PDB file of C-alpha atoms in Angstrom:
ATOM      1  CA  ASP A  23     -10.837  21.124  23.684  1.00 62.00           C
ATOM      2  CA  ALA A  24     -11.244  23.630  26.485  1.00 77.00           C
ATOM      3  CA  GLY A  25     -14.693  24.051  27.930  1.00 92.00           C
ATOM      4  CA  VAL A  26     -16.354  27.298  28.953  1.00 95.00           C
ATOM      5  CA  THR A  27     -13.951  29.234  31.141  1.00 96.00           C
ATOM      6  CA  GLN A  28     -14.933  31.905  33.624  1.00 97.00           C
ATOM      7  CA  SER A  29     -12.854  34.334  35.644  1.00 96.00           C
ATOM      8  CA  PRO A  30     -12.378  35.049  38.394  1.00 97.00           C
ATOM      9  CA  THR A  31     -13.413  31.940  40.313  1.00 96.00           C
ATOM     10  CA  HIS A  32     -14.259  33.842  43.463  1.00 96.00           C
ATOM     11  CA  LEU A  33     -14.772  37.511  44.157  1.00 96.00           C
ATOM     12  CA  ILE A  34     -15.568  39.539  47.257  1.00 97.00           C
ATOM     13  CA  LYS A  35     -16.985  43.040  46.938  1.00 97.00           C
ATOM     14  CA  THR A  36     -18.739  45.536  49.161  1.00 97.00           C
ATOM     15  CA  ARG A  37     -22.099  47.183  48.651  1.00 97.00           C
ATOM     16  CA  GLY A  38     -22.112  49.954  46.073  1.00 97.00           C
ATOM     17  CA  GLN A  39     -19.072  48.690  44.194  1.00 97.00           C
ATOM     18  CA  HIS A  40     -18.917  47.596  40.585  1.00 97.00           C
ATOM     19  CA  VAL A  41     -17.907  44.153  39.297  1.00 98.00           C
ATOM     20  CA  THR A  42     -16.939  42.659  35.940  1.00 98.00           C
ATOM     21  CA  LEU A  43     -17.131  38.935  35.284  1.00 98.00           C
ATOM     22  CA  ARG A  44     -15.586  37.308  32.249  1.00 98.00           C
ATOM     23  CA  CYS A  45     -16.443  34.311  30.119  1.00 98.00           C
ATOM     24  CA  SER A  46     -14.705  32.557  27.230  1.00 97.00           C
ATOM     25  CA  PRO A  47     -16.968  30.220  25.252  1.00 96.00           C
ATOM     26  CA  ILE A  48     -16.037  26.918  23.742  1.00 95.00           C
ATOM     27  CA  SER A  49     -14.126  27.387  20.507  1.00 94.00           C
ATOM     28  CA  GLY A  50     -16.576  27.794  17.638  1.00 91.00           C
ATOM     29  CA  HIS A  51     -19.506  28.741  19.851  1.00 92.00           C
ATOM     30  CA  LYS A  52     -20.999  32.115  18.981  1.00 93.00           C
ATOM     31  CA  SER A  53     -23.696  32.388  21.630  1.00 93.00           C
ATOM     32  CA  VAL A  54     -23.081  33.219  25.278  1.00 95.00           C
ATOM     33  CA  SER A  55     -25.686  33.303  28.027  1.00 95.00           C
ATOM     34  CA  TRP A  56     -25.407  34.449  31.628  1.00 97.00           C
ATOM     35  CA  TYR A  57     -27.288  33.038  34.612  1.00 97.00           C
ATOM     36  CA  GLN A  58     -27.483  33.986  38.277  1.00 98.00           C
ATOM     37  CA  GLN A  59     -27.795  31.174  40.815  1.00 96.00           C
ATOM     38  CA  VAL A  60     -28.649  32.272  44.318  1.00 95.00           C
ATOM     39  CA  LEU A  61     -27.870  29.734  47.029  1.00 91.00           C
ATOM     40  CA  GLY A  62     -30.581  27.090  47.200  1.00 88.00           C
ATOM     41  CA  GLN A  63     -32.224  28.143  43.930  1.00 92.00           C
ATOM     42  CA  GLY A  64     -32.043  27.163  40.292  1.00 94.00           C
ATOM     43  CA  PRO A  65     -30.168  29.384  37.833  1.00 96.00           C
ATOM     44  CA  GLN A  66     -32.028  32.428  36.510  1.00 97.00           C
ATOM     45  CA  PHE A  67     -31.451  33.739  33.014  1.00 95.00           C
ATOM     46  CA  ILE A  68     -29.862  37.189  32.820  1.00 97.00           C
ATOM     47  CA  PHE A  69     -28.697  37.728  29.223  1.00 93.00           C
ATOM     48  CA  GLN A  70     -28.002  36.043  25.936  1.00 93.00           C
ATOM     49  CA  TYR A  71     -25.593  37.447  23.345  1.00 94.00           C
ATOM     50  CA  TYR A  72     -25.102  36.182  19.833  1.00 92.00           C
ATOM     51  CA  GLU A  73     -22.774  37.701  17.284  1.00 91.00           C
ATOM     52  CA  LYS A  74     -22.213  40.637  19.668  1.00 91.00           C
ATOM     53  CA  GLU A  75     -25.898  41.496  19.840  1.00 93.00           C
ATOM     54  CA  GLU A  76     -28.249  41.044  22.767  1.00 93.00           C
ATOM     55  CA  ARG A  77     -30.790  38.361  21.902  1.00 90.00           C
ATOM     56  CA  GLY A  78     -32.519  37.944  25.231  1.00 88.00           C
ATOM     57  CA  ARG A  79     -32.778  39.560  28.616  1.00 92.00           C
ATOM     58  CA  GLY A  80     -34.191  38.263  31.861  1.00 93.00           C
ATOM     59  CA  ASN A  81     -35.979  40.156  34.602  1.00 94.00           C
ATOM     60  CA  PHE A  82     -32.971  41.940  36.053  1.00 97.00           C
ATOM     61  CA  PRO A  83     -32.483  45.652  36.802  1.00 97.00           C
ATOM     62  CA  ASP A  84     -30.484  47.978  34.586  1.00 96.00           C
ATOM     63  CA  ARG A  85     -27.573  47.669  36.999  1.00 97.00           C
ATOM     64  CA  PHE A  86     -26.820  44.482  35.096  1.00 98.00           C
ATOM     65  CA  SER A  87     -25.265  44.823  31.662  1.00 97.00           C
ATOM     66  CA  ALA A  88     -23.200  42.673  29.354  1.00 97.00           C
ATOM     67  CA  ARG A  89     -21.385  42.701  26.084  1.00 97.00           C
ATOM     68  CA  GLN A  90     -19.806  40.267  23.662  1.00 97.00           C
ATOM     69  CA  PHE A  91     -16.537  40.801  21.882  1.00 97.00           C
ATOM     70  CA  PRO A  92     -15.493  39.898  18.309  1.00 96.00           C
ATOM     71  CA  ASN A  93     -13.822  36.720  19.609  1.00 95.00           C
ATOM     72  CA  TYR A  94     -17.214  35.798  21.184  1.00 96.00           C
ATOM     73  CA  SER A  95     -15.980  36.151  24.753  1.00 97.00           C
ATOM     74  CA  SER A  96     -18.282  38.078  27.040  1.00 98.00           C
ATOM     75  CA  GLU A  97     -18.333  40.292  30.094  1.00 98.00           C
ATOM     76  CA  LEU A  98     -21.101  40.705  32.655  1.00 98.00           C
ATOM     77  CA  ASN A  99     -21.076  43.984  34.545  1.00 98.00           C
ATOM     78  CA  VAL A 100     -23.000  44.747  37.695  1.00 98.00           C
ATOM     79  CA  ASN A 101     -23.095  48.276  39.124  1.00 97.00           C
ATOM     80  CA  ALA A 102     -24.067  49.500  42.592  1.00 97.00           C
ATOM     81  CA  LEU A 103     -23.796  46.052  44.116  1.00 97.00           C
ATOM     82  CA  LEU A 104     -26.418  44.977  46.639  1.00 97.00           C
ATOM     83  CA  LEU A 105     -26.241  42.221  49.229  1.00 97.00           C
ATOM     84  CA  GLY A 106     -28.794  40.328  47.158  1.00 96.00           C
ATOM     85  CA  ASP A 107     -26.371  40.140  44.241  1.00 97.00           C
ATOM     86  CA  SER A 108     -24.379  37.520  46.138  1.00 97.00           C
ATOM     87  CA  ALA A 109     -24.636  34.433  43.978  1.00 97.00           C
ATOM     88  CA  LEU A 110     -22.912  32.034  41.630  1.00 96.00           C
ATOM     89  CA  TYR A 111     -22.817  33.562  38.155  1.00 97.00           C
ATOM     90  CA  LEU A 112     -22.792  30.980  35.399  1.00 96.00           C
ATOM     91  CA  CYS A 113     -21.854  31.438  31.795  1.00 96.00           C
ATOM     92  CA  ALA A 114     -23.016  29.063  29.081  1.00 94.00           C
ATOM     93  CA  SER A 115     -22.127  28.827  25.424  1.00 93.00           C
ATOM     94  CA  SER A 116     -23.754  27.180  22.432  1.00 90.00           C
ATOM     95  CA  PRO A 117     -23.084  27.075  18.704  1.00 87.00           C
ATOM     96  CA  GLY A 118     -26.013  29.260  17.695  1.00 82.00           C
ATOM     97  CA  VAL A 119     -29.331  30.647  18.827  1.00 79.00           C
ATOM     98  CA  GLY A 120     -32.418  28.722  19.841  1.00 76.00           C
ATOM     99  CA  VAL A 121     -32.982  25.723  22.008  1.00 69.00           C
ATOM    100  CA  SER A 122     -32.577  23.435  19.009  1.00 68.00           C
ATOM    101  CA  ASN A 123     -28.932  24.440  19.079  1.00 62.00           C
ATOM    102  CA  GLN A 124     -28.573  23.051  22.595  1.00 64.00           C
ATOM    103  CA  PRO A 125     -26.985  21.669  24.587  1.00 73.00           C
ATOM    104  CA  GLN A 126     -25.606  24.704  26.266  1.00 83.00           C
ATOM    105  CA  HIS A 127     -22.273  24.061  27.916  1.00 90.00           C
ATOM    106  CA  PHE A 128     -21.822  25.700  31.284  1.00 93.00           C
ATOM    107  CA  GLY A 129     -18.704  26.981  32.971  1.00 95.00           C
ATOM    108  CA  ASP A 130     -17.963  26.386  36.642  1.00 94.00           C
ATOM    109  CA  GLY A 131     -19.104  29.887  37.515  1.00 95.00           C
ATOM    110  CA  THR A 132     -17.879  32.890  39.462  1.00 97.00           C
ATOM    111  CA  ARG A 133     -18.841  32.957  43.120  1.00 96.00           C
ATOM    112  CA  LEU A 134     -19.592  36.599  44.019  1.00 97.00           C
ATOM    113  CA  SER A 135     -19.912  37.556  47.664  1.00 97.00           C
ATOM    114  CA  ILE A 136     -21.110  41.003  48.704  1.00 97.00           C
ATOM    115  CA  LEU A 137     -20.204  42.244  52.190  1.00 94.00           C
TER     116      LEU A 137
ATOM    117  CA  ALA B  18     -45.942  31.985  31.933  1.00 77.00           C
ATOM    118  CA  GLN B  19     -43.422  29.213  31.634  1.00 85.00           C
ATOM    119  CA  SER B  20     -42.365  27.507  34.826  1.00 92.00           C
ATOM    120  CA  VAL B  21     -40.760  24.348  36.154  1.00 96.00           C
ATOM    121  CA  THR B  22     -41.614  22.668  39.447  1.00 97.00           C
ATOM    122  CA  GLN B  23     -39.454  20.127  41.207  1.00 98.00           C
ATOM    123  CA  PRO B  24     -41.576  19.007  44.175  1.00 97.00           C
ATOM    124  CA  ASP B  25     -38.795  17.213  46.035  1.00 96.00           C
ATOM    125  CA  ILE B  26     -36.180  19.471  47.622  1.00 96.00           C
ATOM    126  CA  HIS B  27     -34.108  16.635  49.069  1.00 97.00           C
ATOM    127  CA  ILE B  28     -34.081  12.894  48.366  1.00 97.00           C
ATOM    128  CA  THR B  29     -32.044  10.238  50.126  1.00 97.00           C
ATOM    129  CA  VAL B  30     -31.520   6.773  48.652  1.00 97.00           C
ATOM    130  CA  SER B  31     -29.270   3.813  49.361  1.00 97.00           C
ATOM    131  CA  GLU B  32     -26.581   2.922  46.882  1.00 97.00           C
ATOM    132  CA  GLY B  33     -27.957   0.400  44.400  1.00 97.00           C
ATOM    133  CA  ALA B  34     -31.552   1.505  44.864  1.00 97.00           C
ATOM    134  CA  SER B  35     -33.645   2.908  42.041  1.00 97.00           C
ATOM    135  CA  LEU B  36     -34.250   6.619  41.698  1.00 97.00           C
ATOM    136  CA  GLU B  37     -36.965   8.847  40.307  1.00 98.00           C
ATOM    137  CA  LEU B  38     -36.781  12.634  40.443  1.00 98.00           C
ATOM    138  CA  ARG B  39     -39.956  14.494  39.594  1.00 98.00           C
ATOM    139  CA  CYS B  40     -40.345  17.461  37.282  1.00 98.00           C
ATOM    140  CA  ASN B  41     -43.505  19.243  36.150  1.00 97.00           C
ATOM    141  CA  TYR B  42     -43.518  22.057  33.637  1.00 95.00           C
ATOM    142  CA  SER B  43     -45.872  24.737  32.433  1.00 91.00           C
ATOM    143  CA  TYR B  44     -45.380  25.810  28.833  1.00 83.00           C
ATOM    144  CA  GLY B  45     -47.825  26.793  26.118  1.00 74.00           C
ATOM    145  CA  ALA B  46     -46.178  25.111  23.173  1.00 77.00           C
ATOM    146  CA  THR B  47     -44.229  21.908  22.632  1.00 76.00           C
ATOM    147  CA  PRO B  48     -41.576  22.049  25.335  1.00 86.00           C
ATOM    148  CA  TYR B  49     -37.877  21.530  25.016  1.00 90.00           C
ATOM    149  CA  LEU B  50     -36.933  19.801  28.256  1.00 93.00           C
ATOM    150  CA  PHE B  51     -33.613  19.208  29.936  1.00 94.00           C
ATOM    151  CA  TRP B  52     -32.088  17.635  32.996  1.00 97.00           C
ATOM    152  CA  TYR B  53     -28.814  19.015  34.350  1.00 96.00           C
ATOM    153  CA  VAL B  54     -26.641  17.855  37.256  1.00 97.00           C
ATOM    154  CA  GLN B  55     -24.509  20.116  39.418  1.00 95.00           C
ATOM    155  CA  SER B  56     -21.802  18.875  41.768  1.00 92.00           C
ATOM    156  CA  PRO B  57     -20.713  21.156  44.614  1.00 86.00           C
ATOM    157  CA  GLY B  58     -18.707  24.141  43.421  1.00 79.00           C
ATOM    158  CA  GLN B  59     -19.151  23.265  39.781  1.00 84.00           C
ATOM    159  CA  GLY B  60     -21.241  24.270  36.824  1.00 88.00           C
ATOM    160  CA  LEU B  61     -24.082  22.381  35.206  1.00 93.00           C
ATOM    161  CA  GLN B  62     -23.642  19.226  33.166  1.00 93.00           C
ATOM    162  CA  LEU B  63     -26.338  18.140  30.733  1.00 93.00           C
ATOM    163  CA  LEU B  64     -27.710  14.660  31.477  1.00 96.00           C
ATOM    164  CA  LEU B  65     -30.303  14.442  28.719  1.00 94.00           C
ATOM    165  CA  LYS B  66     -32.730  16.437  26.645  1.00 92.00           C
ATOM    166  CA  TYR B  67     -36.107  16.016  24.949  1.00 92.00           C
ATOM    167  CA  PHE B  68     -37.038  17.905  21.815  1.00 87.00           C
ATOM    168  CA  SER B  69     -39.479  15.607  20.027  1.00 83.00           C
ATOM    169  CA  GLY B  70     -40.015  11.999  19.001  1.00 85.00           C
ATOM    170  CA  ASP B  71     -39.601   9.075  21.365  1.00 88.00           C
ATOM    171  CA  THR B  72     -40.884  10.119  24.772  1.00 90.00           C
ATOM    172  CA  LEU B  73     -38.337   7.950  26.600  1.00 96.00           C
ATOM    173  CA  VAL B  74     -34.967   9.643  26.421  1.00 95.00           C
ATOM    174  CA  GLN B  75     -31.645   8.083  27.307  1.00 96.00           C
ATOM    175  CA  GLY B  76     -28.867  10.176  28.752  1.00 96.00           C
ATOM    176  CA  ILE B  77     -25.390   9.915  30.169  1.00 95.00           C
ATOM    177  CA  LYS B  78     -24.389   8.079  33.342  1.00 94.00           C
ATOM    178  CA  GLY B  79     -27.250   5.585  32.977  1.00 96.00           C
ATOM    179  CA  PHE B  80     -30.039   8.148  33.407  1.00 97.00           C
ATOM    180  CA  GLU B  81     -33.273   8.231  31.438  1.00 98.00           C
ATOM    181  CA  ALA B  82     -36.340  10.448  31.468  1.00 98.00           C
ATOM    182  CA  GLU B  83     -39.870  10.068  30.190  1.00 96.00           C
ATOM    183  CA  PHE B  84     -41.911  12.901  28.707  1.00 94.00           C
ATOM    184  CA  LYS B  85     -45.619  12.669  29.525  1.00 94.00           C
ATOM    185  CA  ARG B  86     -47.553  15.436  27.849  1.00 91.00           C
ATOM    186  CA  SER B  87     -50.844  14.526  29.589  1.00 91.00           C
ATOM    187  CA  GLN B  88     -49.203  14.994  32.973  1.00 93.00           C
ATOM    188  CA  SER B  89     -46.865  17.852  31.974  1.00 93.00           C
ATOM    189  CA  SER B  90     -44.068  15.834  33.484  1.00 96.00           C
ATOM    190  CA  PHE B  91     -40.505  14.914  32.615  1.00 97.00           C
ATOM    191  CA  ASN B  92     -39.300  12.649  35.416  1.00 98.00           C
ATOM    192  CA  LEU B  93     -35.700  11.484  35.659  1.00 98.00           C
ATOM    193  CA  ARG B  94     -34.947   7.862  36.508  1.00 98.00           C
ATOM    194  CA  LYS B  95     -32.007   5.602  37.177  1.00 98.00           C
ATOM    195  CA  PRO B  96     -32.356   1.886  37.951  1.00 97.00           C
ATOM    196  CA  SER B  97     -29.361   1.655  40.309  1.00 97.00           C
ATOM    197  CA  VAL B  98     -27.825   4.670  41.999  1.00 97.00           C
ATOM    198  CA  HIS B  99     -24.095   4.980  42.634  1.00 96.00           C
ATOM    199  CA  TRP B 100     -22.512   7.022  45.436  1.00 95.00           C
ATOM    200  CA  SER B 101     -21.031   9.323  42.790  1.00 94.00           C
ATOM    201  CA  ASP B 102     -24.562  10.355  41.732  1.00 96.00           C
ATOM    202  CA  ALA B 103     -24.910  12.476  44.867  1.00 96.00           C
ATOM    203  CA  ALA B 104     -25.422  16.020  43.544  1.00 97.00           C
ATOM    204  CA  GLU B 105     -28.060  18.643  42.778  1.00 97.00           C
ATOM    205  CA  TYR B 106     -30.356  17.903  39.862  1.00 98.00           C
ATOM    206  CA  PHE B 107     -32.150  20.571  37.875  1.00 98.00           C
ATOM    207  CA  CYS B 108     -34.965  20.230  35.393  1.00 97.00           C
ATOM    208  CA  ALA B 109     -35.301  23.008  32.818  1.00 95.00           C
ATOM    209  CA  VAL B 110     -37.508  24.069  29.926  1.00 92.00           C
ATOM    210  CA  GLY B 111     -36.112  25.883  26.903  1.00 88.00           C
ATOM    211  CA  VAL B 112     -37.896  28.962  25.598  1.00 78.00           C
ATOM    212  CA  GLY B 113     -38.552  29.579  21.936  1.00 71.00           C
ATOM    213  CA  ASN B 114     -35.904  31.034  19.685  1.00 73.00           C
ATOM    214  CA  THR B 115     -33.532  32.012  22.439  1.00 75.00           C
ATOM    215  CA  ASP B 116     -31.075  30.088  24.563  1.00 78.00           C
ATOM    216  CA  LYS B 117     -33.112  30.970  27.655  1.00 87.00           C
ATOM    217  CA  LEU B 118     -33.620  28.094  30.051  1.00 91.00           C
ATOM    218  CA  ILE B 119     -36.104  28.210  32.894  1.00 93.00           C
ATOM    219  CA  PHE B 120     -34.902  26.054  35.750  1.00 96.00           C
ATOM    220  CA  GLY B 121     -36.670  24.426  38.641  1.00 97.00           C
ATOM    221  CA  THR B 122     -35.393  24.936  42.157  1.00 96.00           C
ATOM    222  CA  GLY B 123     -33.513  21.654  42.091  1.00 97.00           C
ATOM    223  CA  THR B 124     -33.505  18.360  43.982  1.00 98.00           C
ATOM    224  CA  ARG B 125     -30.549  17.476  46.171  1.00 97.00           C
ATOM    225  CA  LEU B 126     -29.755  13.782  46.017  1.00 98.00           C
ATOM    226  CA  GLN B 127     -27.959  12.137  48.889  1.00 97.00           C
ATOM    227  CA  VAL B 128     -26.725   8.544  48.523  1.00 97.00           C
ATOM    228  CA  PHE B 129     -26.037   6.309  51.507  1.00 94.00           C
ATOM    229  CA  PRO B 130     -23.575   3.389  51.193  1.00 87.00           C
TER     230      PRO B 130
END
């Protein structure tokens, strides 16, 4: 079975631009979470979506938004990019909601570089 | 507020030596605890998890971890390290009825032959 897939693998943008990152969960998984991992740090939770509804949000500005589609895939959108948005963006999927439904399976991430 | 502390930024061991990576957490209720490993350029792979029950948890790749409530710790151990274990290791605590994980800053493990 395919794992969590993310696209693109790498992306280079300039300040002020907009970016869309995509994630396909493991087949049968209905929950998708997004994390930001700045170089040298642990991942930080951005969003969780379950059954197309937002179930959790981390401490990120409104420039960050996400959505989940009927096939449970998800997009993360970031507007007005800043240099500080340079990071590895990880997507994780799990069967349902709640840590008892772990483990979350992570994709290999999208490396976003802002010039 | 929930938090995870990994005191060791970088650890170097010889192949075949034992390993212990430290993790301390702060969480008001019974914690759900995890250890993940990340190889360069890749995502996170779950090594093991603790939800309840036996405080000594066995994971993949020969790793184990022990939950000590009195010390708020969840240290990762391996009796004999292999060169392929070189990677970044993250401890995390799971939050309530969400999928939210709070990660520590990680420990980079370097293995010498």
